[in-house]
PDB file of C-alpha atoms in Angstrom:
ATOM      1  CA  MET A   1      -5.376  28.911   9.745  1.00 73.00           C
ATOM      2  CA  ARG A   2      -6.591  30.145  13.093  1.00 79.00           C
ATOM      3  CA  ARG A   3      -3.175  30.935  14.623  1.00 78.00           C
ATOM      4  CA  LYS A   4      -1.762  33.334  12.043  1.00 78.00           C
ATOM      5  CA  ASP A   5       1.055  34.147  14.472  1.00 73.00           C
ATOM      6  CA  ARG A   6       2.369  30.599  13.949  1.00 82.00           C
ATOM      7  CA  GLU A   7       1.919  30.445  10.183  1.00 87.00           C
ATOM      8  CA  ILE A   8       5.073  29.918   8.114  1.00 92.00           C
ATOM      9  CA  VAL A   9       5.121  31.616   4.726  1.00 92.00           C
ATOM     10  CA  ASP A  10       8.902  31.683   4.189  1.00 94.00           C
ATOM     11  CA  PHE A  11       9.521  29.026   1.525  1.00 96.00           C
ATOM     12  CA  SER A  12      13.037  28.244   2.783  1.00 95.00           C
ATOM     13  CA  LYS A  13      11.637  27.372   6.232  1.00 95.00           C
ATOM     14  CA  ILE A  14       8.980  25.115   4.716  1.00 96.00           C
ATOM     15  CA  GLU A  15      11.623  23.445   2.579  1.00 96.00           C
ATOM     16  CA  LYS A  16      13.763  22.870   5.688  1.00 95.00           C
ATOM     17  CA  ILE A  17      10.909  21.190   7.589  1.00 96.00           C
ATOM     18  CA  ILE A  18      10.267  18.841   4.664  1.00 97.00           C
ATOM     19  CA  SER A  19      13.973  18.073   4.295  1.00 95.00           C
ATOM     20  CA  LEU A  20      14.430  17.175   7.980  1.00 93.00           C
ATOM     21  CA  ALA A  21      11.251  15.299   8.913  1.00 93.00           C
ATOM     22  CA  GLY A  22      12.059  11.941   7.274  1.00 89.00           C
ATOM     23  CA  TYR A  23       8.540  10.540   7.245  1.00 96.00           C
ATOM     24  CA  LEU A  24       5.054  11.731   6.444  1.00 98.00           C
ATOM     25  CA  HIS A  25       1.522  10.697   7.297  1.00 98.00           C
ATOM     26  CA  LEU A  26      -0.567   9.969   4.213  1.00 99.00           C
ATOM     27  CA  GLY A  27      -4.300  10.409   4.679  1.00 98.00           C
ATOM     28  CA  MET A  28      -6.719   8.732   2.285  1.00 98.00           C
ATOM     29  CA  TYR A  29     -10.464   8.236   2.023  1.00 96.00           C
ATOM     30  CA  ASP A  30     -11.647   4.760   3.049  1.00 94.00           C
ATOM     31  CA  GLU A  31     -15.386   4.131   2.672  1.00 90.00           C
ATOM     32  CA  GLY A  32     -16.434   7.115   4.767  1.00 90.00           C
ATOM     33  CA  TYR A  33     -13.493   7.070   7.178  1.00 95.00           C
ATOM     34  CA  PRO A  34     -10.027   8.566   7.077  1.00 96.00           C
ATOM     35  CA  TYR A  35      -7.197   6.068   6.638  1.00 98.00           C
ATOM     36  CA  VAL A  36      -3.738   7.331   7.601  1.00 98.00           C
ATOM     37  CA  VAL A  37      -0.371   5.604   7.288  1.00 98.00           C
ATOM     38  CA  PRO A  38       3.172   6.767   8.090  1.00 98.00           C
ATOM     39  CA  LEU A  39       5.610   6.465   5.181  1.00 98.00           C
ATOM     40  CA  HIS A  40       9.179   7.397   4.360  1.00 98.00           C
ATOM     41  CA  TYR A  41       9.379   9.680   1.352  1.00 98.00           C
ATOM     42  CA  GLY A  42      11.465  11.390  -1.262  1.00 98.00           C
ATOM     43  CA  TYR A  43      10.585  14.750  -2.747  1.00 98.00           C
ATOM     44  CA  PHE A  44      11.435  17.647  -5.013  1.00 97.00           C
ATOM     45  CA  PHE A  45       9.801  21.025  -5.539  1.00 97.00           C
ATOM     46  CA  GLU A  46       7.969  22.071  -8.685  1.00 96.00           C
ATOM     47  CA  ASN A  47       6.839  25.708  -8.814  1.00 95.00           C
ATOM     48  CA  LYS A  48       7.410  25.931  -5.035  1.00 95.00           C
ATOM     49  CA  LYS A  49       5.048  23.021  -4.401  1.00 97.00           C
ATOM     50  CA  PRO A  50       6.377  19.727  -3.050  1.00 98.00           C
ATOM     51  CA  VAL A  51       6.072  16.555  -5.091  1.00 98.00           C
ATOM     52  CA  PHE A  52       6.409  13.459  -2.888  1.00 99.00           C
ATOM     53  CA  PHE A  53       7.301   9.876  -3.740  1.00 99.00           C
ATOM     54  CA  VAL A  54       6.479   6.965  -1.438  1.00 98.00           C
ATOM     55  CA  HIS A  55       6.726   3.244  -2.020  1.00 97.00           C
ATOM     56  CA  CYS A  56       4.830   0.184  -0.868  1.00 96.00           C
ATOM     57  CA  ALA A  57       4.023  -3.415  -1.732  1.00 96.00           C
ATOM     58  CA  LYS A  58       2.405  -4.214  -5.058  1.00 95.00           C
ATOM     59  CA  GLU A  59      -0.995  -4.715  -3.438  1.00 95.00           C
ATOM     60  CA  GLY A  60      -2.713  -3.656  -0.262  1.00 96.00           C
ATOM     61  CA  HIS A  61      -5.289  -1.445   1.380  1.00 97.00           C
ATOM     62  CA  LYS A  62      -3.465   1.808   0.644  1.00 97.00           C
ATOM     63  CA  LEU A  63      -3.529   1.107  -3.086  1.00 97.00           C
ATOM     64  CA  GLU A  64      -7.203   0.142  -2.981  1.00 97.00           C
ATOM     65  CA  CYS A  65      -8.024   3.471  -1.316  1.00 98.00           C
ATOM     66  CA  ILE A  66      -6.040   5.444  -3.909  1.00 98.00           C
ATOM     67  CA  LYS A  67      -7.718   3.573  -6.793  1.00 97.00           C
ATOM     68  CA  LYS A  68     -11.143   4.568  -5.465  1.00 97.00           C
ATOM     69  CA  ASN A  69     -10.221   8.179  -4.671  1.00 97.00           C
ATOM     70  CA  ASN A  70      -6.809   9.677  -5.363  1.00 98.00           C
ATOM     71  CA  ASN A  71      -7.389  12.822  -3.292  1.00 98.00           C
ATOM     72  CA  VAL A  72      -4.921  12.615  -0.415  1.00 99.00           C
ATOM     73  CA  PHE A  73      -3.677  14.647   2.525  1.00 99.00           C
ATOM     74  CA  VAL A  74      -0.036  14.707   3.592  1.00 99.00           C
ATOM     75  CA  GLU A  75       1.045  15.763   7.074  1.00 98.00           C
ATOM     76  CA  ILE A  76       4.706  16.218   7.973  1.00 97.00           C
ATOM     77  CA  ASP A  77       5.818  17.232  11.437  1.00 95.00           C
ATOM     78  CA  ARG A  78       8.862  17.626  13.590  1.00 88.00           C
ATOM     79  CA  ALA A  79       8.611  17.573  17.361  1.00 78.00           C
ATOM     80  CA  VAL A  80      11.266  20.042  18.397  1.00 76.00           C
ATOM     81  CA  ASN A  81      11.026  20.221  22.171  1.00 85.00           C
ATOM     82  CA  ILE A  82       8.730  19.705  25.154  1.00 88.00           C
ATOM     83  CA  ILE A  83       8.083  22.890  27.120  1.00 87.00           C
ATOM     84  CA  ALA A  84       8.060  21.983  30.819  1.00 91.00           C
ATOM     85  CA  ALA A  85       6.013  23.822  33.421  1.00 91.00           C
ATOM     86  CA  ASP A  86       4.969  23.629  37.069  1.00 92.00           C
ATOM     87  CA  THR A  87       1.481  22.303  36.319  1.00 92.00           C
ATOM     88  CA  PRO A  88       0.231  19.835  33.695  1.00 90.00           C
ATOM     89  CA  CYS A  89      -1.967  22.360  31.869  1.00 91.00           C
ATOM     90  CA  LYS A  90       0.974  24.717  31.382  1.00 88.00           C
ATOM     91  CA  TYR A  91       3.068  22.129  29.508  1.00 91.00           C
ATOM     92  CA  GLY A  92       3.410  22.576  25.784  1.00 87.00           C
ATOM     93  CA  ALA A  93       5.431  21.558  22.787  1.00 85.00           C
ATOM     94  CA  GLU A  94       7.595  23.218  20.201  1.00 87.00           C
ATOM     95  CA  TYR A  95       6.880  21.835  16.733  1.00 90.00           C
ATOM     96  CA  GLU A  96       6.996  22.486  13.016  1.00 94.00           C
ATOM     97  CA  CYS A  97       4.525  21.044  10.525  1.00 96.00           C
ATOM     98  CA  VAL A  98       3.457  21.159   6.897  1.00 98.00           C
ATOM     99  CA  MET A  99      -0.011  20.077   5.729  1.00 98.00           C
ATOM    100  CA  CYS A 100      -0.677  19.363   2.039  1.00 98.00           C
ATOM    101  CA  ARG A 101      -3.656  18.519  -0.150  1.00 98.00           C
ATOM    102  CA  GLY A 102      -2.901  16.699  -3.348  1.00 99.00           C
ATOM    103  CA  LYS A 103      -3.435  13.882  -5.799  1.00 99.00           C
ATOM    104  CA  ALA A 104      -1.778  10.468  -5.658  1.00 99.00           C
ATOM    105  CA  THR A 105      -0.764   8.640  -8.819  1.00 99.00           C
ATOM    106  CA  VAL A 106       0.445   5.049  -8.921  1.00 98.00           C
ATOM    107  CA  LEU A 107       3.411   5.145 -11.284  1.00 98.00           C
ATOM    108  CA  THR A 108       3.753   2.677 -14.138  1.00 96.00           C
ATOM    109  CA  ASP A 109       6.661   4.243 -16.033  1.00 95.00           C
ATOM    110  CA  GLU A 110       9.921   2.551 -14.979  1.00 94.00           C
ATOM    111  CA  GLU A 111      12.026   5.730 -15.309  1.00 95.00           C
ATOM    112  CA  GLU A 112       9.604   7.706 -13.149  1.00 96.00           C
ATOM    113  CA  LYS A 113       9.566   4.907 -10.555  1.00 97.00           C
ATOM    114  CA  LEU A 114      13.378   4.864 -10.478  1.00 97.00           C
ATOM    115  CA  LYS A 115      13.440   8.652 -10.095  1.00 97.00           C
ATOM    116  CA  GLY A 116      11.060   8.372  -7.136  1.00 97.00           C
ATOM    117  CA  LEU A 117      13.100   5.621  -5.492  1.00 97.00           C
ATOM    118  CA  LYS A 118      16.328   7.614  -5.948  1.00 97.00           C
ATOM    119  CA  LEU A 119      14.738  10.674  -4.365  1.00 97.00           C
ATOM    120  CA  LEU A 120      13.414   8.547  -1.507  1.00 97.00           C
ATOM    121  CA  MET A 121      16.894   7.170  -0.793  1.00 96.00           C
ATOM    122  CA  LYS A 122      18.463  10.642  -1.082  1.00 96.00           C
ATOM    123  CA  THR A 123      15.948  12.079   1.380  1.00 95.00           C
ATOM    124  CA  GLN A 124      16.347   9.217   3.842  1.00 95.00           C
ATOM    125  CA  THR A 125      20.134   8.756   3.693  1.00 95.00           C
ATOM    126  CA  GLY A 126      21.613  11.878   2.115  1.00 94.00           C
ATOM    127  CA  LYS A 127      23.307   9.625  -0.451  1.00 96.00           C
ATOM    128  CA  ASP A 128      22.845   9.249  -4.194  1.00 95.00           C
ATOM    129  CA  PHE A 129      22.206   5.620  -5.090  1.00 94.00           C
ATOM    130  CA  GLU A 130      21.916   3.914  -8.443  1.00 92.00           C
ATOM    131  CA  ILE A 131      18.714   1.913  -8.210  1.00 93.00           C
ATOM    132  CA  PRO A 132      18.659  -1.243 -10.356  1.00 93.00           C
ATOM    133  CA  ALA A 133      15.652  -1.532 -12.661  1.00 92.00           C
ATOM    134  CA  VAL A 134      14.724  -4.846 -11.036  1.00 92.00           C
ATOM    135  CA  SER A 135      14.127  -2.962  -7.766  1.00 88.00           C
ATOM    136  CA  ALA A 136      11.484  -0.796  -9.413  1.00 90.00           C
ATOM    137  CA  GLU A 137       9.729  -3.928 -10.630  1.00 92.00           C
ATOM    138  CA  THR A 138       9.296  -5.326  -7.120  1.00 93.00           C
ATOM    139  CA  VAL A 139       7.545  -2.333  -5.517  1.00 96.00           C
ATOM    140  CA  THR A 140       4.801   0.178  -6.174  1.00 98.00           C
ATOM    141  CA  VAL A 141       5.860   3.821  -6.289  1.00 98.00           C
ATOM    142  CA  ILE A 142       3.278   6.519  -5.666  1.00 99.00           C
ATOM    143  CA  ARG A 143       3.742  10.139  -6.734  1.00 99.00           C
ATOM    144  CA  ILE A 144       1.864  12.806  -4.789  1.00 99.00           C
ATOM    145  CA  ASP A 145       1.404  16.144  -6.539  1.00 99.00           C
ATOM    146  CA  VAL A 146       0.516  18.831  -4.021  1.00 98.00           C
ATOM    147  CA  ASP A 147      -2.245  21.271  -4.970  1.00 98.00           C
ATOM    148  CA  SER A 148      -2.064  23.432  -1.841  1.00 97.00           C
ATOM    149  CA  TYR A 149      -0.245  23.474   1.471  1.00 98.00           C
ATOM    150  CA  SER A 150       0.211  25.412   4.668  1.00 96.00           C
ATOM    151  CA  ALA A 151       2.791  25.325   7.416  1.00 97.00           C
ATOM    152  CA  LYS A 152       3.062  26.430  10.997  1.00 96.00           C
ATOM    153  CA  ALA A 153       5.425  26.263  13.921  1.00 94.00           C
ATOM    154  CA  ARG A 154       5.753  26.949  17.591  1.00 89.00           C
ATOM    155  CA  VAL A 155       9.455  27.365  18.181  1.00 84.00           C
ATOM    156  CA  LYS A 156      11.112  29.758  20.599  1.00 74.00           C
TER     157      LYS A 156
END
């Protein structure tokens, strides 16, 4: 990271960014080009590394990309504030972000899918829901295990 003065190493701050953002951008490899989609997510931490769960339809381009190459990149950000100035080039932004490299796995185990869907709903709503098994049958749930991550912020 070039701007070490903006790097976040405090785990509790990283956890807070992930808990408040609400959506992530999932980057995949698509025949020589990046392919990025925004997705709502659920998560938990394992050995201080986030594990994300996202869901999608049972078929589609995202799944084709993951089948070919399950290396993914996750970007999570929060725009905090615009910093106004007298001239355009002096404007700026306050932000917080977390960038993760990891592996995506399409889940087949019903219990694991239900766990992912419960975490997704908890993250998005703050509520604990019982997810009926039939719901897990109608969607694809993807688990993203993070190998490495970094975080940074510009907040006054």
